Amino acid sequence: QVQLVESGGGLVQTGGSLRLSCKASGRTFSSYAMGWFRQAPGKEREFVVTITRSGISTYYADSVKGRFTISRDNVMNTVVLQMNSRKPEDTAVYYCAAATRSMSSRPDDYDYWGQGTQVTVSS
């Protein structure tokens, strides 16, 4: 089992940047593909980005492509989401998730979830 804890959320102005971190503990972090999802009030959980176990391959949602960057450090057991050029529609609770299978954009493919961190983009 793995425990995930997100941090770095907060309030940012439109166009600003924010960096989210997800720290994993428990079983070997490098055994998991990782993903970030987000959920805005009244909406379903939405895929943001995923990264393979090695960190070599990534896949982004069209809505964040070119603005967000995911990376991972398998020594420090962390995955980072760098968010630039923020838009008000990026406002949501952001969740880090771990999948024992390959990277995926489907929430159902993820086995472990963090508690989420709130990100608010003011216009």
Coordinates of N, CA, C and O in Angstrom, one line a residue:
Q1 N 0.8 -1.2 0.0 CA 0.0 0.0 0.0 C 0.9 1.2 0.0 O 2.0 1.2 0.5
V2 N 0.3 2.3 -0.5 CA 1.1 3.6 -0.6 C 0.2 4.7 -0.1 O -1.0 4.7 -0.3
Q3 N 0.7 5.6 0.7 CA 0.0 6.8 1.1 C 0.5 8.0 0.4 O 1.7 8.2 0.1
L4 N -0.4 8.9 0.0 CA -0.1 10.0 -0.8 C -0.6 11.3 -0.1 O -1.7 11.4 0.4
V5 N 0.3 12.3 -0.1 CA 0.0 13.6 0.6 C 0.3 14.7 -0.4 O 1.5 14.9 -0.7
E6 N -0.7 15.4 -0.8 CA -0.4 16.6 -1.6 C -0.1 17.9 -0.8 O -0.6 18.0 0.3
S7 N 0.6 18.8 -1.4 CA 0.8 20.1 -0.8 C 1.1 21.1 -1.9 O 1.3 20.7 -3.1
G8 N 1.0 22.3 -1.5 CA 1.3 23.4 -2.5 C 0.1 24.2 -3.0 O 0.3 25.1 -3.8
G9 N -1.1 23.8 -2.7 CA -2.2 24.5 -3.1 C -2.3 25.9 -2.6 O -1.6 26.2 -1.6
G10 N -3.2 26.7 -3.1 CA -3.4 28.0 -2.6 C -4.1 28.9 -3.6 O -4.8 28.4 -4.6
L11 N -4.0 30.2 -3.4 CA -4.7 31.1 -4.3 C -3.6 31.8 -5.2 O -2.5 32.2 -4.8
V12 N -3.9 31.9 -6.5 CA -3.0 32.5 -7.4 C -3.9 33.3 -8.4 O -5.0 33.0 -8.7
Q13 N -3.3 34.3 -8.9 CA -4.0 35.2 -9.9 C -3.9 34.6 -11.3 O -3.0 33.8 -11.6
T14 N -4.8 34.9 -12.1 CA -4.8 34.5 -13.5 C -3.5 34.8 -14.1 O -3.0 35.9 -14.0
G15 N -2.9 33.8 -14.8 CA -1.6 34.0 -15.4 C -0.5 33.6 -14.5 O 0.7 33.5 -15.0
G16 N -0.7 33.4 -13.3 CA 0.3 33.1 -12.3 C 0.7 31.6 -12.4 O 0.2 30.8 -13.1
S17 N 1.6 31.3 -11.5 CA 2.1 29.9 -11.4 C 2.0 29.3 -10.0 O 2.0 30.1 -9.1
L18 N 1.9 28.0 -10.0 CA 1.8 27.3 -8.7 C 2.4 25.9 -8.9 O 2.3 25.3 -10.0
R19 N 3.0 25.4 -7.9 CA 3.7 24.1 -7.9 C 3.1 23.2 -6.9 O 3.1 23.5 -5.7
L20 N 2.5 22.1 -7.3 CA 2.0 21.1 -6.4 C 2.9 20.0 -6.2 O 3.6 19.6 -7.2
S21 N 3.0 19.4 -5.0 CA 3.8 18.3 -4.8 C 3.0 17.2 -4.2 O 2.0 17.4 -3.5
C22 N 3.4 15.9 -4.4 CA 2.7 14.8 -3.9 C 3.8 13.9 -3.3 O 4.7 13.4 -4.1
K23 N 3.8 13.7 -2.0 CA 4.8 12.8 -1.4 C 4.2 11.5 -1.1 O 3.1 11.4 -0.5
A24 N 4.9 10.4 -1.5 CA 4.4 9.1 -1.3 C 5.2 8.3 -0.3 O 6.4 8.5 -0.1
S25 N 4.5 7.5 0.5 CA 5.2 6.7 1.5 C 4.6 5.3 1.4 O 3.5 5.1 0.9
G26 N 5.3 4.3 1.9 CA 4.8 3.0 1.8 C 5.6 2.1 0.9 O 6.8 2.2 0.9
R27 N 4.9 1.4 0.0 CA 5.6 0.6 -0.9 C 6.4 1.3 -1.9 O 6.3 2.5 -2.0
T28 N 7.2 0.7 -2.7 CA 8.1 1.3 -3.6 C 7.4 2.2 -4.6 O 6.6 1.8 -5.4
F29 N 7.8 3.5 -4.5 CA 7.2 4.5 -5.3 C 7.3 4.2 -6.8 O 6.4 4.5 -7.6
S30 N 8.5 3.8 -7.2 CA 8.7 3.5 -8.6 C 7.9 2.4 -9.2 O 7.9 2.2 -10.4
S31 N 7.1 1.7 -8.4 CA 6.3 0.6 -8.9 C 5.0 1.2 -9.5 O 4.2 0.4 -10.1
Y32 N 4.7 2.5 -9.3 CA 3.4 3.1 -9.6 C 3.6 4.1 -10.7 O 4.4 5.0 -10.7
A33 N 2.6 4.0 -11.7 CA 2.4 5.1 -12.5 C 1.6 6.2 -11.7 O 0.9 5.8 -10.8
M34 N 1.9 7.4 -12.0 CA 1.2 8.5 -11.2 C 0.4 9.4 -12.0 O 0.6 9.6 -13.2
G35 N -0.6 10.0 -11.4 CA -1.5 10.9 -12.1 C -1.9 12.0 -11.3 O -1.9 11.9 -10.0
W36 N -2.3 13.1 -11.9 CA -3.0 14.2 -11.2 C -4.4 14.3 -11.8 O -4.6 14.3 -13.1
F37 N -5.4 14.5 -11.0 CA -6.7 14.8 -11.4 C -7.2 16.0 -10.6 O -6.6 16.5 -9.7
R38 N -8.3 16.6 -11.1 CA -8.9 17.7 -10.4 C -10.4 17.6 -10.4 O -11.0 17.0 -11.3
Q39 N -11.0 18.2 -9.4 CA -12.5 18.2 -9.3 C -12.9 19.6 -8.9 O -12.6 20.1 -7.8
A40 N -13.7 20.2 -9.7 CA -14.3 21.5 -9.4 C -15.7 21.3 -8.8 O -16.3 20.3 -9.0
P41 N -16.2 22.3 -8.0 CA -17.5 22.1 -7.4 C -18.6 21.8 -8.4 O -18.7 22.5 -9.4
G42 N -19.3 20.8 -8.1 CA -20.5 20.4 -8.9 C -20.1 19.6 -10.2 O -20.9 19.3 -11.0
K43 N -18.8 19.3 -10.3 CA -18.3 18.6 -11.5 C -17.7 17.3 -11.2 O -17.3 17.1 -10.0
E44 N -17.6 16.4 -12.2 CA -16.9 15.1 -12.0 C -15.4 15.3 -11.9 O -14.9 16.3 -12.4
R45 N -14.7 14.3 -11.3 CA -13.3 14.3 -11.3 C -12.7 14.3 -12.7 O -13.2 13.5 -13.5
E46 N -11.8 15.1 -13.0 CA -11.3 15.3 -14.3 C -9.8 15.0 -14.4 O -9.0 15.4 -13.5
F47 N -9.4 14.3 -15.4 CA -8.0 13.9 -15.7 C -7.2 15.1 -16.0 O -7.6 16.0 -16.8
V48 N -6.0 15.2 -15.5 CA -5.1 16.4 -15.8 C -3.8 15.9 -16.5 O -3.5 16.3 -17.6
V49 N -3.1 14.9 -15.9 CA -1.9 14.4 -16.5 C -1.5 13.1 -15.8 O -1.8 12.9 -14.7
T50 N -0.7 12.3 -16.5 CA -0.2 11.1 -16.0 C 1.2 10.9 -16.4 O 1.7 11.4 -17.4
I51 N 2.0 10.1 -15.7 CA 3.4 9.8 -15.9 C 3.7 8.4 -15.6 O 3.2 7.8 -14.7
T52 N 4.6 7.8 -16.5 CA 5.0 6.4 -16.3 C 5.8 6.2 -15.0 O 6.3 7.2 -14.4
R53 N 6.0 4.9 -14.7 CA 6.9 4.6 -13.5 C 8.3 5.2 -13.6 O 8.8 5.7 -12.6
S54 N 8.8 5.2 -14.8 CA 10.2 5.7 -15.0 C 10.2 7.2 -15.1 O 11.3 7.8 -14.9
G55 N 9.1 7.8 -15.5 CA 9.1 9.2 -15.7 C 9.4 9.6 -17.1 O 9.4 10.8 -17.4
I56 N 9.6 8.6 -18.0 CA 10.0 8.9 -19.3 C 8.9 9.4 -20.2 O 9.0 10.4 -21.0
S57 N 7.7 8.9 -20.0 CA 6.5 9.2 -20.8 C 5.5 9.9 -19.9 O 5.3 9.6 -18.8
T58 N 4.8 10.9 -20.6 CA 3.7 11.6 -19.9 C 2.6 11.8 -20.9 O 2.8 11.6 -22.1
Y59 N 1.4 12.1 -20.4 CA 0.2 12.3 -21.2 C -0.6 13.4 -20.5 O -0.9 13.2 -19.3
Y60 N -0.9 14.4 -21.2 CA -1.6 15.6 -20.7 C -3.0 15.7 -21.3 O -3.3 15.4 -22.5
A61 N -3.9 16.2 -20.5 CA -5.2 16.6 -21.0 C -5.0 17.8 -21.9 O -4.2 18.6 -21.6
D62 N -5.9 17.9 -22.9 CA -5.7 19.0 -23.8 C -5.9 20.4 -23.1 O -5.2 21.4 -23.5
S63 N -6.7 20.4 -22.1 CA -7.0 21.7 -21.4 C -5.7 22.2 -20.7 O -5.7 23.4 -20.3
V64 N -4.7 21.4 -20.4 CA -3.6 21.9 -19.7 C -2.3 21.7 -20.5 O -1.2 22.2 -20.0
K65 N -2.3 21.1 -21.6 CA -1.1 20.9 -22.4 C -0.5 22.2 -22.7 O -1.1 23.2 -23.1
G66 N 0.8 22.3 -22.5 CA 1.6 23.5 -22.8 C 1.7 24.4 -21.6 O 2.5 25.4 -21.6
R67 N 0.8 24.2 -20.6 CA 0.8 25.1 -19.4 C 1.3 24.3 -18.2 O 1.9 24.9 -17.3
F68 N 1.0 23.1 -18.1 CA 1.3 22.3 -16.9 C 2.4 21.3 -17.3 O 2.5 20.8 -18.4
T69 N 3.3 21.0 -16.3 CA 4.3 20.0 -16.5 C 4.4 19.1 -15.3 O 4.5 19.6 -14.1
I70 N 4.4 17.8 -15.5 CA 4.6 16.8 -14.5 C 6.0 16.3 -14.5 O 6.6 16.1 -15.5
S71 N 6.5 16.0 -13.3 CA 7.8 15.3 -13.2 C 7.8 14.5 -11.9 O 6.9 14.6 -11.0
R72 N 8.7 13.5 -11.8 CA 8.7 12.7 -10.6 C 10.2 12.4 -10.3 O 11.1 12.4 -11.1
D73 N 10.4 12.2 -9.0 CA 11.7 11.8 -8.4 C 11.5 10.5 -7.7 O 11.0 10.5 -6.6
N74 N 12.0 9.4 -8.2 CA 11.8 8.1 -7.6 C 12.8 7.9 -6.4 O 12.7 6.8 -5.8
V75 N 13.7 8.8 -6.2 CA 14.5 8.7 -5.0 C 13.8 9.4 -3.8 O 13.8 8.9 -2.7
M76 N 13.3 10.6 -4.1 CA 12.6 11.3 -3.1 C 11.1 11.0 -2.9 O 10.4 11.5 -2.1
N77 N 10.7 10.0 -3.8 CA 9.3 9.6 -3.7 C 8.3 10.7 -3.9 O 7.3 10.8 -3.1
T78 N 8.5 11.6 -4.8 CA 7.6 12.7 -5.0 C 7.2 12.8 -6.5 O 8.0 12.4 -7.4
V79 N 6.1 13.4 -6.7 CA 5.7 13.8 -8.1 C 5.2 15.2 -8.0 O 4.5 15.6 -7.0
V80 N 5.6 16.0 -9.0 CA 5.4 17.4 -8.9 C 4.6 17.9 -10.1 O 4.8 17.3 -11.2
L81 N 3.7 18.8 -9.9 CA 2.9 19.4 -11.0 C 3.2 20.9 -11.0 O 2.8 21.6 -10.1
Q82 N 3.9 21.3 -12.0 CA 4.2 22.7 -12.2 C 3.1 23.3 -13.1 O 2.9 22.8 -14.2
M83 N 2.4 24.3 -12.6 CA 1.2 24.9 -13.3 C 1.5 26.3 -13.6 O 1.7 27.1 -12.7
N84 N 1.6 26.6 -14.9 CA 1.9 28.0 -15.3 C 0.6 28.5 -16.1 O -0.3 27.8 -16.4
S85 N 0.6 29.8 -16.3 CA -0.4 30.5 -17.1 C -1.8 30.1 -16.6 O -2.7 29.6 -17.4
R86 N -2.0 30.2 -15.3 CA -3.2 29.7 -14.7 C -4.5 30.4 -15.2 O -4.4 31.7 -15.4
K87 N -5.6 29.7 -15.3 CA -6.8 30.3 -15.7 C -7.9 30.1 -14.6 O -7.7 29.1 -13.9
P88 N -8.9 30.9 -14.6 CA -9.9 30.7 -13.6 C -10.5 29.3 -13.6 O -10.9 28.7 -12.6
E89 N -10.6 28.7 -14.8 CA -11.2 27.4 -14.9 C -10.3 26.3 -14.4 O -10.7 25.1 -14.4
D90 N -9.1 26.6 -14.0 CA -8.2 25.7 -13.3 C -8.6 25.5 -11.8 O -8.0 24.6 -11.2
T91 N -9.5 26.3 -11.3 CA -9.9 26.3 -9.9 C -10.5 24.9 -9.6 O -11.5 24.5 -10.3
A92 N -10.0 24.2 -8.7 CA -10.5 22.9 -8.3 C -9.7 22.3 -7.2 O -8.6 22.9 -6.8
V93 N -10.1 21.2 -6.6 CA -9.3 20.4 -5.7 C -8.5 19.5 -6.6 O -9.0 18.8 -7.4
Y94 N -7.2 19.5 -6.4 CA -6.3 18.7 -7.2 C -5.9 17.4 -6.3 O -5.5 17.6 -5.2
Y95 N -5.9 16.3 -7.0 CA -5.6 15.0 -6.4 C -4.5 14.3 -7.1 O -4.4 14.3 -8.3
C96 N -3.6 13.8 -6.3 CA -2.5 12.9 -6.7 C -3.0 11.5 -6.6 O -3.7 11.1 -5.6
A97 N -2.7 10.6 -7.6 CA -3.1 9.2 -7.5 C -2.0 8.3 -8.1 O -1.2 8.7 -8.9
A98 N -2.1 7.0 -7.6 CA -1.1 6.0 -8.0 C -1.7 4.8 -8.5 O -2.8 4.4 -8.0
A99 N -1.2 4.3 -9.6 CA -1.7 3.2 -10.3 C -0.7 2.0 -10.4 O 0.4 2.3 -10.8
T100 N -1.1 0.8 -10.0 CA -0.2 -0.3 -10.1 C -0.1 -0.8 -11.6 O 0.9 -1.4 -11.9
R101 N -1.0 -0.4 -12.4 CA -0.9 -0.7 -13.8 C -0.2 0.4 -14.5 O 0.4 1.3 -13.9
S102 N -0.3 0.5 -15.8 CA 0.4 1.5 -16.6 C -0.4 2.8 -16.5 O -1.5 2.9 -15.9
M103 N 0.2 3.9 -16.9 CA -0.4 5.2 -16.8 C -1.7 5.2 -17.5 O -1.9 4.5 -18.5
S104 N -2.6 6.0 -17.0 CA -4.0 6.0 -17.5 C -4.6 7.4 -17.3 O -4.2 8.1 -16.3
S105 N -5.6 7.7 -18.1 CA -6.4 8.9 -17.9 C -7.7 8.7 -17.1 O -8.5 9.6 -16.9
R106 N -7.9 7.4 -16.8 CA -9.2 7.0 -16.2 C -9.0 6.9 -14.6 O -8.2 6.2 -14.2
P107 N -9.9 7.6 -13.9 CA -9.8 7.5 -12.4 C -9.9 6.1 -11.9 O -9.2 5.7 -10.9
D108 N -10.7 5.3 -12.5 CA -10.9 3.9 -12.1 C -9.7 3.1 -12.1 O -9.6 2.0 -11.5
D109 N -8.7 3.5 -12.9 CA -7.5 2.7 -13.0 C -6.5 3.0 -11.9 O -5.4 2.3 -11.9
Y110 N -6.8 3.9 -11.1 CA -5.9 4.3 -10.0 C -6.3 3.6 -8.7 O -7.5 3.5 -8.4
D111 N -5.3 3.2 -8.0 CA -5.6 2.4 -6.8 C -5.5 3.2 -5.5 O -6.1 2.8 -4.5
Y112 N -4.7 4.2 -5.5 CA -4.5 5.0 -4.3 C -4.6 6.5 -4.6 O -4.2 7.0 -5.7
W113 N -5.2 7.2 -3.6 CA -5.5 8.7 -3.8 C -5.0 9.4 -2.6 O -5.1 9.0 -1.5
G114 N -4.6 10.7 -2.9 CA -4.3 11.6 -1.8 C -5.6 12.3 -1.4 O -6.7 12.0 -1.9
Q115 N -5.5 13.1 -0.4 CA -6.7 13.8 0.2 C -7.1 15.0 -0.6 O -8.2 15.6 -0.4
G116 N -6.2 15.5 -1.5 CA -6.5 16.6 -2.3 C -6.0 17.9 -1.7 O -5.8 18.1 -0.5
T117 N -5.7 18.9 -2.6 CA -5.3 20.2 -2.2 C -6.0 21.2 -3.1 O -6.1 21.1 -4.3
Q118 N -6.6 22.3 -2.4 CA -7.4 23.3 -3.1 C -6.5 24.3 -3.9 O -5.5 24.8 -3.3
V119 N -6.9 24.5 -5.1 CA -6.2 25.5 -5.9 C -7.3 26.5 -6.4 O -8.3 26.0 -7.0
T120 N -7.1 27.7 -6.2 CA -8.1 28.7 -6.6 C -7.3 29.8 -7.5 O -6.3 30.3 -7.0
V121 N -7.9 30.0 -8.6 CA -7.3 31.0 -9.5 C -8.3 32.2 -9.6 O -9.4 32.0 -10.0
S122 N -7.8 33.3 -9.2 CA -8.7 34.5 -9.2 C -8.5 35.3 -10.5 O -7.4 35.3 -11.1
S123 N -9.6 35.8 -11.0 CA -9.6 36.6 -12.2 C -9.3 38.0 -12.0 O -9.2 38.5 -10.9

